[in-house]
Coordinates of C-alpha atoms (C1' of nucleotides) in Angstrom, one line a residue:
Chain A
M1 CA 58.4 -54.3 77.8
I2 CA 62.1 -55.2 78.2
S3 CA 63.3 -52.9 75.4
M4 CA 60.7 -50.2 75.2
D5 CA 63.6 -47.9 74.2
N6 CA 63.6 -49.3 70.7
T7 CA 60.0 -48.9 70.1
I8 CA 59.3 -46.2 67.5
I9 CA 56.6 -43.9 68.7
T10 CA 55.2 -41.4 66.2
R11 CA 52.4 -39.0 66.4
F12 CA 49.9 -36.9 64.4
P13 CA 49.1 -33.6 66.0
P14 CA 46.4 -31.7 64.0
S15 CA 45.1 -28.4 65.2
P16 CA 41.3 -28.3 65.0
T17 CA 40.9 -25.2 63.0
G18 CA 39.2 -26.8 60.1
S19 CA 38.7 -30.2 58.5
L20 CA 41.5 -32.6 57.8
H21 CA 42.9 -31.7 54.5
L22 CA 45.0 -33.6 52.0
G23 CA 48.4 -32.5 53.3
G24 CA 47.5 -33.2 56.9
A25 CA 46.1 -36.5 56.0
R26 CA 49.3 -37.5 54.2
T27 CA 51.3 -36.5 57.3
A28 CA 49.0 -38.7 59.4
I29 CA 49.3 -41.6 57.0
F30 CA 53.1 -41.4 56.9
N31 CA 53.4 -41.4 60.7
W32 CA 50.8 -44.1 61.0
L33 CA 52.5 -46.3 58.3
Y34 CA 55.9 -45.8 59.8
A35 CA 54.7 -46.8 63.2
R36 CA 52.9 -49.8 61.8
H37 CA 55.8 -50.8 59.7
M38 CA 58.3 -50.5 62.6
N39 CA 55.9 -52.3 64.9
G40 CA 55.8 -49.1 66.9
R41 CA 53.1 -47.0 68.4
F42 CA 51.1 -44.1 66.9
V43 CA 49.7 -41.3 69.0
L44 CA 47.0 -38.8 68.2
R45 CA 47.1 -35.4 69.8
I46 CA 44.8 -32.5 69.2
E47 CA 46.6 -29.2 69.3
D48 CA 44.0 -26.8 70.5
T49 CA 46.0 -24.3 72.6
D50 CA 44.6 -21.6 70.4
L51 CA 41.2 -21.4 72.1
Q52 CA 40.1 -18.7 69.7
R53 CA 40.4 -20.8 66.5
S54 CA 39.8 -24.3 67.7
T55 CA 36.4 -25.7 67.4
Q56 CA 34.6 -28.9 68.4
E57 CA 33.3 -29.3 64.8
S58 CA 36.9 -29.4 63.6
V59 CA 37.8 -32.0 66.2
D60 CA 34.9 -34.2 65.1
A61 CA 35.8 -33.6 61.4
I62 CA 39.3 -34.9 62.1
F63 CA 38.1 -38.0 63.9
E64 CA 35.6 -38.6 61.1
A65 CA 38.4 -38.3 58.5
M66 CA 40.8 -40.5 60.4
E67 CA 38.1 -43.2 60.7
W68 CA 37.3 -43.1 57.0
L69 CA 40.9 -43.4 56.1
G70 CA 41.2 -46.3 58.4
I71 CA 44.0 -44.8 60.5
D72 CA 43.8 -46.0 64.0
W73 CA 45.9 -44.8 67.0
D74 CA 47.3 -46.6 69.9
E75 CA 47.2 -43.7 72.3
G76 CA 45.1 -40.6 72.7
P77 CA 43.5 -38.5 71.6
Y78 CA 45.2 -36.1 73.9
F79 CA 44.0 -32.6 74.0
Q80 CA 46.5 -29.8 74.7
S81 CA 43.8 -27.7 76.2
K82 CA 43.6 -30.2 79.0
R83 CA 47.3 -30.2 79.7
F84 CA 47.9 -26.5 80.6
D85 CA 49.2 -27.5 84.0
I86 CA 52.0 -29.5 82.5
Y87 CA 53.1 -26.7 80.2
K88 CA 52.9 -24.2 83.1
E89 CA 55.2 -26.4 85.1
H90 CA 57.8 -26.6 82.3
I91 CA 57.5 -22.9 81.6
D92 CA 58.1 -22.1 85.2
R93 CA 61.1 -24.4 85.2
L94 CA 62.6 -22.7 82.2
V95 CA 62.2 -19.3 83.8
A96 CA 63.5 -20.5 87.1
D97 CA 66.8 -21.8 85.6
G98 CA 67.3 -18.7 83.5
S99 CA 66.5 -20.4 80.1
A100 CA 63.5 -18.1 79.7
Y101 CA 62.4 -14.7 81.0
Y102 CA 59.4 -12.4 81.4
C103 CA 59.0 -9.7 78.8
T104 CA 56.7 -6.8 79.1
C105 CA 57.2 -5.3 75.6
T106 CA 53.8 -4.7 74.0
P107 CA 52.9 -6.2 70.6
E108 CA 53.1 -2.7 69.1
Q109 CA 56.7 -2.3 70.4
V110 CA 57.6 -5.7 69.0
D111 CA 56.1 -4.8 65.7
R112 CA 58.3 -1.8 65.5
M113 CA 61.4 -3.8 66.4
R114 CA 60.5 -6.1 63.5
E115 CA 60.2 -3.2 61.2
E116 CA 63.6 -1.9 62.2
A117 CA 65.2 -5.3 61.8
K118 CA 63.7 -5.6 58.4
K119 CA 64.8 -2.2 57.4
S120 CA 68.4 -3.0 58.3
G121 CA 68.3 -6.0 56.0
G122 CA 67.8 -8.7 58.5
K123 CA 65.1 -11.0 59.6
P124 CA 62.2 -9.5 61.6
K125 CA 63.0 -10.3 65.1
Y126 CA 62.3 -9.3 68.7
D127 CA 65.3 -7.3 69.9
G128 CA 65.8 -8.8 73.3
S129 CA 64.9 -5.7 75.3
C130 CA 63.8 -7.6 78.3
R131 CA 66.3 -10.3 78.0
E132 CA 68.7 -9.2 80.8
K133 CA 66.2 -7.2 82.9
N134 CA 65.4 -10.1 85.1
L135 CA 61.8 -9.1 85.3
Q136 CA 59.3 -10.7 87.7
W137 CA 55.9 -11.7 86.6
E138 CA 53.4 -9.0 86.1
A139 CA 50.0 -8.8 84.3
G140 CA 50.5 -8.7 80.6
A141 CA 53.9 -10.2 80.6
V142 CA 54.8 -13.0 78.2
V143 CA 57.5 -15.6 78.7
R144 CA 60.3 -15.6 76.1
F145 CA 62.9 -18.3 75.5
K146 CA 66.4 -17.0 75.9
A147 CA 67.9 -18.3 72.6
P148 CA 71.6 -18.5 72.2
L149 CA 73.2 -15.6 70.5
T150 CA 76.1 -17.5 68.8
G151 CA 76.7 -20.9 67.3
S152 CA 74.4 -22.9 65.3
T153 CA 71.8 -25.5 65.6
V154 CA 71.7 -28.5 63.4
I155 CA 68.8 -30.7 62.4
E156 CA 69.9 -34.2 61.7
D157 CA 67.0 -34.9 59.4
K158 CA 66.3 -38.5 58.5
I159 CA 65.0 -37.6 55.1
R160 CA 67.1 -34.6 54.0
G161 CA 70.3 -34.9 55.9
N162 CA 71.8 -32.2 58.1
I163 CA 70.3 -28.7 58.0
A164 CA 72.2 -26.0 59.9
F165 CA 70.8 -22.8 61.2
A166 CA 72.9 -20.0 62.6
N167 CA 71.5 -19.1 66.0
T168 CA 71.6 -15.5 65.1
E169 CA 68.7 -16.3 62.8
L170 CA 66.5 -17.1 65.8
D171 CA 65.0 -14.6 68.2
D172 CA 63.7 -14.9 71.7
F173 CA 60.4 -16.5 70.8
I174 CA 57.4 -16.4 73.1
I175 CA 56.7 -19.7 74.9
A176 CA 53.8 -18.4 77.0
R177 CA 51.2 -15.8 76.1
S178 CA 50.3 -13.0 78.5
D179 CA 47.3 -15.1 79.6
G180 CA 49.7 -17.9 80.6
S181 CA 48.8 -20.3 77.8
P182 CA 51.6 -22.1 76.1
M183 CA 52.7 -21.3 72.5
Y184 CA 53.1 -23.9 69.8
N185 CA 56.7 -24.7 70.1
L186 CA 56.7 -25.1 73.8
A187 CA 53.6 -27.2 73.9
V188 CA 54.8 -29.5 71.1
V189 CA 58.1 -30.1 72.8
V190 CA 56.6 -30.7 76.2
D191 CA 54.1 -33.1 74.7
D192 CA 56.5 -35.0 72.6
I193 CA 58.8 -35.4 75.6
T194 CA 56.0 -36.5 78.0
M195 CA 54.4 -38.7 75.4
N196 CA 57.8 -40.3 74.6
I197 CA 57.6 -39.4 71.0
N198 CA 60.9 -40.4 69.4
F199 CA 60.2 -40.0 65.7
I200 CA 58.6 -37.0 64.2
I201 CA 57.5 -37.0 60.5
R202 CA 56.0 -33.7 59.4
G203 CA 55.8 -31.3 56.5
D204 CA 58.9 -29.4 55.6
D205 CA 57.0 -26.2 56.4
H206 CA 58.1 -27.1 60.0
I207 CA 61.8 -27.1 59.2
S208 CA 62.2 -23.6 60.5
N209 CA 60.5 -24.4 63.8
T210 CA 62.8 -27.3 64.4
P211 CA 65.9 -25.4 65.6
K212 CA 63.7 -23.7 68.2
Q213 CA 62.3 -27.0 69.3
I214 CA 65.7 -28.5 69.5
L215 CA 66.9 -25.7 71.7
L216 CA 63.9 -26.3 73.9
Y217 CA 64.8 -30.0 74.2
Q218 CA 68.3 -29.0 75.2
A219 CA 67.1 -26.4 77.7
L220 CA 64.9 -29.0 79.2
G221 CA 67.7 -31.5 79.3
E222 CA 65.8 -34.0 77.2
K223 CA 66.8 -36.3 74.4
I224 CA 66.1 -35.0 70.9
P225 CA 63.8 -37.1 68.8
D226 CA 64.5 -38.1 65.2
F227 CA 63.0 -35.7 62.7
G228 CA 62.0 -36.4 59.1
H229 CA 60.6 -33.6 57.0
V230 CA 58.6 -34.6 54.1
P231 CA 57.9 -32.3 51.1
M232 CA 54.6 -30.5 51.0
V233 CA 51.6 -31.2 48.8
L234 CA 51.0 -28.3 46.4
G235 CA 48.0 -27.2 44.4
H236 CA 47.8 -27.3 40.6
D237 CA 49.4 -23.8 40.6
K238 CA 52.3 -25.2 42.7
S239 CA 51.4 -23.0 45.7
R240 CA 50.5 -24.2 49.1
L241 CA 47.2 -26.1 49.1
S242 CA 44.4 -23.9 50.2
K243 CA 40.6 -23.4 49.8
R244 CA 41.0 -22.0 46.4
H245 CA 42.3 -25.3 45.1
G246 CA 38.9 -26.8 45.5
A247 CA 38.2 -29.9 47.5
M248 CA 40.7 -30.1 50.3
A249 CA 38.9 -32.0 53.0
V250 CA 39.6 -35.7 52.7
T251 CA 36.0 -36.5 53.6
A252 CA 34.9 -34.6 50.5
Y253 CA 36.5 -37.4 48.6
R254 CA 34.5 -39.9 50.6
D255 CA 31.4 -38.1 49.6
M256 CA 32.4 -38.1 46.0
G257 CA 32.6 -41.8 46.0
Y258 CA 36.3 -42.5 46.6
H259 CA 37.6 -45.6 48.3
P260 CA 39.7 -44.8 51.3
D261 CA 42.3 -47.3 50.2
A262 CA 42.7 -45.4 47.0
M263 CA 43.1 -42.2 48.9
V264 CA 45.7 -43.6 51.1
N265 CA 47.5 -45.2 48.2
F266 CA 47.5 -42.0 46.3
L267 CA 48.6 -39.8 49.1
V268 CA 51.5 -42.1 50.0
R269 CA 52.6 -42.4 46.4
L270 CA 52.7 -38.6 46.3
G271 CA 56.2 -38.3 47.8
W272 CA 57.1 -41.9 48.4
S273 CA 57.9 -44.6 45.9
H274 CA 58.7 -48.2 45.7
G275 CA 60.3 -48.6 42.3
D276 CA 57.7 -48.4 39.6
Q277 CA 54.8 -49.8 41.6
E278 CA 51.8 -47.6 41.6
F279 CA 49.1 -49.8 43.2
F280 CA 49.3 -50.8 46.8
T281 CA 46.9 -52.4 49.2
R282 CA 46.9 -51.2 52.8
N283 CA 48.9 -54.2 54.0
E284 CA 51.4 -53.9 51.2
L285 CA 52.0 -50.3 52.3
I286 CA 52.6 -51.3 55.9
E287 CA 55.0 -53.9 54.7
K288 CA 56.9 -51.8 52.2
F289 CA 56.8 -48.2 53.6
N290 CA 60.0 -46.7 54.8
L291 CA 61.8 -43.4 54.9
D292 CA 64.5 -44.4 52.3
H293 CA 62.3 -43.6 49.4
I294 CA 60.6 -40.4 50.4
G295 CA 61.4 -37.7 47.9
R296 CA 62.7 -34.3 48.7
S297 CA 60.7 -32.1 46.3
A298 CA 57.1 -30.9 46.7
G299 CA 54.4 -32.7 44.8
V300 CA 51.4 -31.3 43.0
F301 CA 48.0 -32.9 43.9
N302 CA 46.7 -34.5 40.7
P303 CA 43.0 -35.4 41.0
E304 CA 43.0 -37.3 37.7
K305 CA 45.5 -39.8 39.0
L306 CA 43.5 -40.2 42.2
L307 CA 40.5 -41.0 40.1
A308 CA 42.3 -43.6 38.0
L309 CA 43.7 -45.1 41.2
N310 CA 40.3 -45.2 42.7
A311 CA 38.9 -47.1 39.7
E312 CA 41.8 -49.6 40.1
H313 CA 41.1 -50.1 43.7
I314 CA 37.4 -50.6 43.0
R315 CA 38.2 -53.1 40.3
N316 CA 40.6 -55.1 42.4
A317 CA 38.5 -55.2 45.6
S318 CA 36.1 -58.1 46.3
S319 CA 32.5 -57.2 45.6
E320 CA 31.6 -58.0 49.2
S321 CA 34.2 -55.6 50.6
L322 CA 32.7 -52.8 48.5
V323 CA 29.2 -53.2 49.8
P324 CA 29.6 -50.9 52.9
H325 CA 31.2 -48.2 50.7
L326 CA 28.5 -48.3 48.0
M327 CA 25.5 -48.6 50.3
P328 CA 25.3 -44.9 51.2
F329 CA 25.2 -43.9 47.6
L330 CA 22.5 -46.4 46.8
E331 CA 20.5 -45.1 49.7
A332 CA 20.9 -41.6 48.4
K333 CA 19.2 -42.7 45.3
G334 CA 16.3 -44.1 47.2
I335 CA 17.4 -47.7 46.6
K336 CA 16.7 -50.0 49.5
T337 CA 18.6 -53.2 49.5
E338 CA 20.8 -55.3 51.8
P339 CA 24.1 -57.1 51.7
G340 CA 23.9 -60.4 50.1
E341 CA 24.4 -62.5 46.9
F342 CA 22.2 -60.3 44.7
L343 CA 24.1 -57.1 45.6
N344 CA 27.4 -58.8 45.3
G345 CA 26.5 -59.9 41.8
V346 CA 25.4 -56.4 40.9
I347 CA 28.6 -55.0 42.1
E348 CA 30.6 -57.6 40.3
T349 CA 29.2 -56.5 36.9
L350 CA 29.8 -52.8 37.7
K351 CA 33.3 -53.0 39.1
P352 CA 35.3 -52.6 35.8
R353 CA 33.1 -49.7 34.7
S354 CA 32.9 -47.6 37.8
K355 CA 35.5 -45.0 38.6
T356 CA 33.7 -44.0 41.8
F357 CA 30.9 -45.3 44.0
I358 CA 28.7 -42.6 42.6
E359 CA 29.2 -44.0 39.1
M360 CA 28.6 -47.5 40.5
A361 CA 25.4 -46.4 42.2
D362 CA 24.2 -44.8 38.9
G363 CA 25.0 -47.9 37.0
A364 CA 23.2 -50.1 39.6
V365 CA 19.8 -48.3 39.4
F366 CA 18.2 -50.4 36.7
Y367 CA 18.8 -53.6 38.7
F368 CA 16.6 -52.3 41.5
Q369 CA 13.8 -50.7 39.5
E370 CA 10.4 -52.3 39.5
K371 CA 10.5 -51.9 35.8
P372 CA 13.3 -50.3 33.8
V373 CA 12.7 -46.8 32.5
Y374 CA 13.2 -46.9 28.8
D375 CA 15.4 -44.2 27.4
E376 CA 13.2 -42.9 24.6
K377 CA 15.7 -42.9 21.8
A378 CA 17.0 -46.3 22.9
A379 CA 13.6 -47.9 22.9
A380 CA 12.7 -46.3 19.6
K381 CA 15.8 -47.5 17.9
F382 CA 16.0 -51.0 19.3
L383 CA 12.6 -52.2 20.5
K384 CA 11.3 -52.6 16.9
P385 CA 8.0 -54.6 16.4
D386 CA 9.8 -57.2 14.3
L387 CA 11.8 -58.2 17.3
T388 CA 8.6 -59.3 19.1
G389 CA 9.0 -62.9 18.0
P390 CA 12.7 -63.3 18.9
I391 CA 12.4 -61.6 22.3
K392 CA 9.4 -63.7 23.2
Q393 CA 11.2 -66.8 22.1
L394 CA 14.2 -65.8 24.3
A395 CA 12.0 -65.2 27.3
D396 CA 10.3 -68.5 26.8
G397 CA 13.6 -70.2 26.5
I398 CA 15.0 -68.6 29.6
A399 CA 11.8 -69.4 31.5
G400 CA 12.2 -73.1 30.6
L401 CA 15.8 -73.2 31.8
A402 CA 16.5 -75.7 34.5
V403 CA 19.9 -74.3 35.1
F404 CA 20.3 -70.5 34.8
D405 CA 23.9 -70.1 33.8
E406 CA 26.0 -68.5 31.1
K407 CA 26.4 -71.6 29.0
N408 CA 22.6 -72.3 28.7
L409 CA 22.0 -68.6 28.2
E410 CA 24.3 -68.6 25.3
D411 CA 22.7 -71.6 23.8
I412 CA 19.3 -70.0 23.9
F413 CA 20.7 -66.8 22.3
K414 CA 22.2 -68.9 19.5
Q415 CA 19.0 -70.7 18.9
V416 CA 17.1 -67.4 18.7
M417 CA 19.7 -65.8 16.4
A418 CA 19.6 -68.8 14.1
D419 CA 15.8 -68.9 13.9
A420 CA 15.5 -65.2 13.2
G421 CA 18.6 -65.0 11.0
L422 CA 20.0 -62.3 13.1
G423 CA 23.5 -61.5 14.3
F424 CA 24.4 -61.4 18.0
G425 CA 24.4 -57.6 18.1
K426 CA 20.9 -57.4 16.6
V427 CA 19.6 -59.4 19.4
A428 CA 21.7 -58.3 22.3
Q429 CA 21.2 -54.6 22.0
P430 CA 17.4 -54.8 22.1
V431 CA 17.6 -57.2 25.0
R432 CA 19.9 -54.8 26.8
V433 CA 17.3 -52.0 26.3
A434 CA 14.5 -54.3 27.4
L435 CA 16.3 -55.2 30.6
T436 CA 18.0 -52.0 31.5
G437 CA 16.2 -49.3 29.5
K438 CA 19.5 -48.1 28.2
T439 CA 22.0 -48.9 25.4
V440 CA 24.9 -49.0 27.8
S441 CA 25.2 -51.6 30.5
P442 CA 27.4 -54.4 31.8
G443 CA 28.0 -57.4 29.5
I444 CA 24.7 -59.0 28.4
F445 CA 25.2 -62.4 30.0
E446 CA 26.7 -61.3 33.3
M447 CA 24.0 -58.7 33.5
I448 CA 21.3 -61.2 32.9
L449 CA 22.7 -63.5 35.5
A450 CA 23.0 -60.7 38.0
L451 CA 19.5 -59.5 37.4
G452 CA 18.0 -62.9 38.1
K453 CA 15.8 -65.1 36.1
E454 CA 12.4 -63.8 37.3
K455 CA 13.2 -60.1 36.6
V456 CA 14.7 -61.0 33.2
I457 CA 11.7 -62.9 32.1
S458 CA 9.2 -60.3 33.2
R459 CA 11.2 -57.4 31.7
L460 CA 11.4 -59.3 28.4
Y461 CA 7.7 -59.9 28.3
D462 CA 7.1 -56.2 29.3
A463 CA 9.2 -55.3 26.3
V464 CA 7.2 -57.5 24.0
Q465 CA 4.1 -55.9 25.2
W466 CA 5.6 -52.4 24.7
M467 CA 6.5 -53.3 21.2
E468 CA 3.1 -54.6 20.4
K469 CA 1.5 -51.5 21.7
A470 CA 3.9 -49.4 19.7
L471 CA 2.9 -51.4 16.7
G472 CA -0.8 -50.6 17.4
T473 CA -0.2 -46.9 17.5
E474 CA 1.7 -46.7 14.3
Chain B
rG1 C1' 64.2 -8.3 52.7
rU2 C1' 66.6 -12.5 55.7
rC3 C1' 67.1 -17.6 56.4
rC4 C1' 65.9 -22.7 54.9
rC5 C1' 64.4 -26.4 51.4
rC6 C1' 63.8 -28.1 46.4
rA7 C1' 64.8 -28.8 40.8
rU8 C1' 63.9 -35.7 35.5
rC9 C1' 58.0 -36.0 30.5
rG10 C1' 51.9 -31.4 31.6
rU11 C1' 51.4 -34.2 36.6
rC12 C1' 53.2 -38.3 40.1
rU13 C1' 57.8 -40.6 39.8
rA14 C1' 62.3 -44.6 38.8
rG15 C1' 67.3 -43.8 38.1
rC16 C1' 71.2 -40.0 41.5
rC17 C1' 74.1 -42.0 47.6
rU18 C1' 77.9 -46.6 45.2
rG19 C1' 79.4 -41.9 37.7
rG20 C1' 79.4 -45.9 32.1
rU21 C1' 74.2 -51.2 31.4
rC22 C1' 69.9 -44.2 30.3
rC23 C1' 70.1 -41.2 22.7
rA24 C1' 66.6 -41.8 30.6
rG25 C1' 62.1 -46.4 32.7
rG26 C1' 56.9 -46.7 34.8
rA27 C1' 52.1 -44.3 35.9
rC28 C1' 48.0 -40.6 35.0
rA29 C1' 46.3 -37.6 31.1
rC30 C1' 46.2 -37.2 25.7
rC31 C1' 46.4 -39.5 20.6
rG32 C1' 46.2 -43.9 17.4
rG33 C1' 45.1 -49.3 17.0
rC34 C1' 43.6 -54.3 18.7
rC35 C1' 39.8 -57.1 21.4
rU36 C1' 34.4 -56.7 21.3
rU37 C1' 27.1 -57.7 22.1
rU38 C1' 26.9 -51.7 24.2
rC39 C1' 30.0 -49.1 27.8
rA40 C1' 34.0 -50.2 30.2
rC41 C1' 38.3 -53.6 31.4
rG42 C1' 42.5 -55.5 29.0
rC43 C1' 46.4 -55.4 25.3
rC44 C1' 49.8 -52.9 21.6
rG45 C1' 51.9 -48.4 19.9
rG46 C1' 52.6 -42.9 19.9
rC47 C1' 53.5 -38.0 22.0
rG48 C1' 56.5 -36.2 26.0
rA49 C1' 61.7 -34.6 30.6
rC50 C1' 67.5 -34.8 32.9
rA51 C1' 66.1 -25.9 34.1
rG52 C1' 70.8 -23.1 32.3
rG53 C1' 76.0 -22.4 32.6
rG54 C1' 80.6 -23.7 34.3
rG55 C1' 83.8 -27.4 36.3
rU56 C1' 85.7 -32.7 38.0
rU57 C1' 86.3 -37.1 34.8
rC58 C1' 88.2 -41.2 29.5
rG59 C1' 82.9 -40.7 30.6
rA60 C1' 77.7 -37.0 34.4
rA61 C1' 70.7 -37.2 34.8
rU62 C1' 74.1 -39.1 38.5
rC63 C1' 79.8 -35.5 42.0
rC64 C1' 81.1 -29.9 42.9
rC65 C1' 80.1 -24.5 42.1
rC66 C1' 77.2 -20.5 40.2
rU67 C1' 72.8 -18.6 37.9
rU68 C1' 67.7 -19.1 37.3
rG69 C1' 63.2 -20.9 38.8
rG70 C1' 59.8 -22.8 42.4
rG71 C1' 58.3 -23.6 47.5
rG72 C1' 58.5 -22.7 52.8
rA73 C1' 59.5 -19.9 57.3
rC74 C1' 60.1 -15.4 59.6
rG75 C1' 53.0 -14.3 64.8
rC76 C1' 50.9 -13.2 72.2
rC77 C1' 48.7 -19.2 64.8
rA78 C1' 49.7 -24.3 64.6

RNA sequence: GUCCCCAUCGUCUAGCCUGGUCCAGGACACCGGCCUUUCACGCCGGCGACAGGGGUUCGAAUCCCCUUGGGGACGCCA
């Protein structure tokens, strides 16, 4: 508490007008990581001053996404809609000391001004008609900030260096609507001041808002926080990410079987680097993340790389840690199971061959079936009657095993192969079909071990029976 | 239109600040091959980029300028 001044306080301020999308998620992650890395604090704030567009569903979707990503906050969530008194207070103060003024121009009039300005080759701006009228409040009036007419405002950006704007580029922007509600720039600044935010990391689409906000800080006599503008995330066509780019909501990736750590890893790596390292665990990210290696150019979202990274995260995680992630997908397939040794063993065999949890659940099905469902072609090709003997011998051998382990399993296989004069593949593939119903599965021994002695034996005998019946019908 | 930002393989990027070690490194994807009981994993190799033009310099991916290209912002949205 002695040196609170040095504590980095970042924030993530989504507006609840939709689900949390990739770009927003990355901004959240950057702020969160920076706060964690710096041992600072991270604040969540919901920017719902636009009552028309904000929805409770969106608020819930944002929380859901944050939770899935594993981003926790130290303060909040604050809701701007509950802080109108605070904004009102600041707006009044600005009007009182002459930093802002009432404006009674109608939207139509302002539209015309913008047209005019555009025609004369400039930026569409409000022309300042009411600036010096010293109007009192009246119904329908908005409050405009009295922006400086000369000079320039400089952003000392921690990522991109200094960015200067001529103040003539700015117009007297509205800080309070005619219904008294605060506009974005005002609300953000007041919030960041009152919440002690001292480090703002956001998309570079906010660069042009920054001079306005800096001016507001100055008018309010407050210290300007540090800014760091990160490049945006673009769609495959290099345009701003939007609905037409397909899955944008981060939770859509949860539903497609992605691991949140992979998502975080991917998003961070899109714009930030640590030499050639591609794979990062959450803790590694907290340890290594900093602003020094954030790029300056926009990045294209590349789903294939996300997929590859997801596979890598699945491969590298402990089977046990994967259980809660996989469970919903198992349930969706009607598989009832519970955490434990058996499930861990199943996952262990599936890890290197699953790019998503959906794939993993697909691959896990045979382990849980009462009896495997034979793929017609596979059974016809590999469960030949002449294998009846060897398979039976194998089943008997396994049944007689005191210790059910890979070494003993191998010995039995060798014995069967030798007695039947068959190569390993000639035995293994039929066994695979007998046990899984398919020609593709995890390695034969690891799969047998994971399945468990009882199931292996009964499935083997079932196969023998099947083969004998097939023989009878021929 | 005006202002701002950006510019290395198809994509994500290292290198750029502190020019030479870069005829530019890694990853994804793609193509070969190896391993192998299937499918994967893994391993080896290949393809593939400093946007263009001017400078500065003995020397430029690295510094400067211009052009071009891309993106963003210009709202009683955030």
